[in-house]
Amino acid sequence: MNHPCLKINLEKISHNSKIINQKCIDSGISLVGVTKCTLGDLKIAEAIKKTGVGIFGDSRLENLKRLRDFYGDKQQLVMLRSPMPSEVRQLIEICDISLNTQLSVVEKIDRICREKNIKHHIIVMVETDDKREGLLPEEVVDFCRIVTNNFESIELYGLGTNARCY
């Protein structure tokens, strides 16, 4: 009896990653290698990393922890969704950067980071009409102002948007 089999060609992943990364570098953009749907597979991550991609992102903390355990503290990791309040302590231990849309969560991140005397970077998500996640455009400036003026352990790393999931 035959069973389904998924064959992953690491050389093709590296090849594609190298091309995309170079196009991003040429445009002044830093590329995040996303390990979603691979459960943070270390062979796939290595195939991406060897092409010069310096940051990894995932939406699951357990996958990011796998990457953190393998690469150590020097590897930049991004949580690719807004963390739940119950995840914040673990988030701080694992990730350098997270996507955020709620001041209450940012406040909790800041409080824990102050306890540990560390900084955490946030990307503020902006809604662009697909109703998935983010602040309305008219809310972004005030949100960013509150973050920069009130949370000393938070560094505003940038703005992000979901360009529709197809």
GROMACS .gro file of C-alpha atoms in nm:
model
  166
    1MET     CA    1   0.000   0.000   0.000
    2ASN     CA    2   0.135   0.344  -0.094
    3HIS     CA    3   0.116   0.630   0.152
    4PRO     CA    4   0.122   0.998   0.075
    5CYS     CA    5   0.476   1.130   0.065
    6LEU     CA    6   0.595   1.489   0.071
    7LYS     CA    7   0.930   1.542  -0.097
    8ILE     CA    8   1.109   1.863  -0.008
    9ASN     CA    9   1.388   1.977  -0.238
   10LEU     CA   10   1.622   2.178  -0.015
   11GLU     CA   11   1.835   2.286  -0.311
   12LYS     CA   12   1.534   2.443  -0.480
   13ILE     CA   13   1.439   2.616  -0.156
   14SER     CA   14   1.794   2.755  -0.131
   15HIS     CA   15   1.795   2.857  -0.496
   16ASN     CA   16   1.464   3.042  -0.468
   17SER     CA   17   1.560   3.199  -0.136
   18LYS     CA   18   1.888   3.325  -0.281
   19ILE     CA   19   1.712   3.492  -0.576
   20ILE     CA   20   1.441   3.651  -0.361
   21ASN     CA   21   1.689   3.764  -0.096
   22GLN     CA   22   1.913   3.930  -0.356
   23LYS     CA   23   1.617   4.114  -0.509
   24CYS     CA   24   1.525   4.239  -0.161
   25ILE     CA   25   1.884   4.345  -0.085
   26ASP     CA   26   1.895   4.534  -0.417
   27SER     CA   27   1.580   4.719  -0.308
   28GLY     CA   28   1.702   4.792   0.045
   29ILE     CA   29   1.463   4.543   0.204
   30SER     CA   30   1.541   4.286   0.475
   31LEU     CA   31   1.384   3.949   0.406
   32VAL     CA   32   1.226   3.735   0.676
   33GLY     CA   33   1.241   3.363   0.611
   34VAL     CA   34   0.901   3.227   0.710
   35THR     CA   35   0.890   2.874   0.851
   36LYS     CA   36   0.511   2.853   0.880
   37CYS     CA   37   0.373   2.519   0.762
   38THR     CA   38   0.711   2.351   0.813
   39LEU     CA   39   0.688   2.332   1.194
   40GLY     CA   40   1.013   2.525   1.217
   41ASP     CA   41   1.196   2.246   1.033
   42LEU     CA   42   1.568   2.299   1.088
   43LYS     CA   43   1.676   2.157   0.750
   44ILE     CA   44   1.447   2.398   0.570
   45ALA     CA   45   1.559   2.686   0.793
   46GLU     CA   46   1.922   2.602   0.716
   47ALA     CA   47   1.849   2.594   0.342
   48ILE     CA   48   1.711   2.947   0.374
   49LYS     CA   49   1.975   3.078   0.616
   50LYS     CA   50   2.269   2.973   0.400
   51THR     CA   51   2.146   3.216   0.132
   52GLY     CA   52   2.197   3.513   0.363
   53VAL     CA   53   1.850   3.547   0.511
   54GLY     CA   54   1.912   3.674   0.863
   55ILE     CA   55   1.567   3.675   1.023
   56PHE     CA   56   1.313   3.396   1.068
   57GLY     CA   57   0.943   3.435   1.135
   58ASP     CA   58   0.664   3.201   1.235
   59SER     CA   59   0.317   3.228   1.385
   60ARG     CA   60   0.367   2.953   1.646
   61LEU     CA   61   0.586   2.994   1.951
   62GLU     CA   62   0.675   2.624   1.960
   63ASN     CA   63   0.823   2.651   1.609
   64LEU     CA   64   1.013   2.966   1.702
   65LYS     CA   65   1.144   2.795   2.015
   66ARG     CA   66   1.281   2.514   1.800
   67LEU     CA   67   1.468   2.775   1.595
   68ARG     CA   68   1.585   2.959   1.908
   69ASP     CA   69   1.717   2.639   2.064
   70PHE     CA   70   1.904   2.551   1.745
   71TYR     CA   71   2.046   2.894   1.651
   72GLY     CA   72   2.086   3.054   1.994
   73ASP     CA   73   2.038   3.411   2.110
   74LYS     CA   74   2.205   3.580   1.811
   75GLN     CA   75   1.932   3.473   1.568
   76GLN     CA   76   1.656   3.731   1.514
   77LEU     CA   77   1.309   3.578   1.538
   78VAL     CA   78   0.971   3.735   1.461
   79MET     CA   79   0.630   3.628   1.589
   80LEU     CA   80   0.411   3.673   1.279
   81ARG     CA   81   0.089   3.749   1.461
   82SER     CA   82  -0.026   3.948   1.760
   83PRO     CA   83   0.058   3.759   2.077
   84MET     CA   84  -0.216   3.661   2.318
   85PRO     CA   85  -0.174   3.811   2.667
   86SER     CA   86  -0.113   3.462   2.808
   87GLU     CA   87   0.181   3.414   2.568
   88VAL     CA   88   0.371   3.733   2.642
   89ARG     CA   89   0.619   3.592   2.894
   90GLN     CA   90   0.711   3.305   2.659
   91LEU     CA   91   0.719   3.546   2.363
   92ILE     CA   92   0.980   3.761   2.538
   93GLU     CA   93   1.197   3.455   2.606
   94ILE     CA   94   1.188   3.342   2.243
   95CYS     CA   95   1.131   3.636   2.007
   96ASP     CA   96   1.301   3.966   1.938
   97ILE     CA   97   1.016   4.112   1.734
   98SER     CA   98   0.638   4.072   1.734
   99LEU     CA   99   0.341   4.210   1.543
  100ASN     CA  100   0.105   4.411   1.762
  101THR     CA  101  -0.234   4.581   1.750
  102GLN     CA  102  -0.338   4.610   2.116
  103LEU     CA  103  -0.201   4.857   2.368
  104SER     CA  104  -0.284   4.625   2.658
  105VAL     CA  105  -0.055   4.357   2.511
  106VAL     CA  106   0.221   4.609   2.436
  107GLU     CA  107   0.194   4.730   2.796
  108LYS     CA  108   0.236   4.373   2.924
  109ILE     CA  109   0.535   4.318   2.694
  110ASP     CA  110   0.691   4.640   2.825
  111ARG     CA  111   0.635   4.545   3.189
  112ILE     CA  112   0.800   4.205   3.149
  113CYS     CA  113   1.087   4.352   2.945
  114ARG     CA  114   1.151   4.613   3.216
  115GLU     CA  115   1.169   4.332   3.475
  116LYS     CA  116   1.430   4.157   3.260
  117ASN     CA  117   1.606   4.480   3.154
  118ILE     CA  118   1.569   4.399   2.783
  119LYS     CA  119   1.414   4.563   2.476
  120HIS     CA  120   1.152   4.417   2.245
  121HIS     CA  121   1.078   4.540   1.894
  122ILE     CA  122   0.723   4.569   1.768
  123ILE     CA  123   0.576   4.604   1.423
  124VAL     CA  124   0.241   4.780   1.435
  125MET     CA  125  -0.009   4.616   1.203
  126VAL     CA  126  -0.231   4.835   0.986
  127GLU     CA  127  -0.563   4.718   0.842
  128THR     CA  128  -0.583   4.749   0.463
  129ASP     CA  129  -0.938   4.631   0.395
  130ASP     CA  130  -0.932   4.254   0.423
  131LYS     CA  131  -1.058   4.270   0.785
  132ARG     CA  132  -0.794   4.027   0.915
  133GLU     CA  133  -0.581   4.219   1.157
  134GLY     CA  134  -0.464   4.567   1.228
  135LEU     CA  135  -0.539   4.915   1.336
  136LEU     CA  136  -0.743   5.138   1.113
  137PRO     CA  137  -0.514   5.380   0.928
  138GLU     CA  138  -0.651   5.677   1.123
  139GLU     CA  139  -0.557   5.504   1.455
  140VAL     CA  140  -0.195   5.429   1.371
  141VAL     CA  141  -0.030   5.763   1.451
  142ASP     CA  142  -0.191   5.788   1.796
  143PHE     CA  143  -0.107   5.423   1.873
  144CYS     CA  144   0.258   5.477   1.775
  145ARG     CA  145   0.275   5.799   1.975
  146ILE     CA  146   0.144   5.624   2.286
  147VAL     CA  147   0.394   5.340   2.241
  148THR     CA  148   0.696   5.564   2.191
  149ASN     CA  149   0.602   5.802   2.474
  150ASN     CA  150   0.500   5.547   2.739
  151PHE     CA  151   0.681   5.215   2.697
  152GLU     CA  152   1.055   5.245   2.754
  153SER     CA  153   1.135   4.880   2.683
  154ILE     CA  154   0.953   4.876   2.350
  155GLU     CA  155   1.115   4.987   2.027
  156LEU     CA  156   0.885   5.066   1.738
  157TYR     CA  157   1.040   4.862   1.458
  158GLY     CA  158   0.800   4.951   1.180
  159LEU     CA  159   0.456   4.922   1.030
  160GLY     CA  160   0.317   4.608   0.872
  161THR     CA  161   0.011   4.507   0.680
  162ASN     CA  162  -0.145   4.189   0.556
  163ALA     CA  163  -0.153   4.215   0.179
  164ARG     CA  164  -0.442   3.971   0.156
  165CYS     CA  165  -0.415   3.599   0.198
  166TYR     CA  166  -0.498   3.416  -0.119
   0.00000   0.00000   0.00000
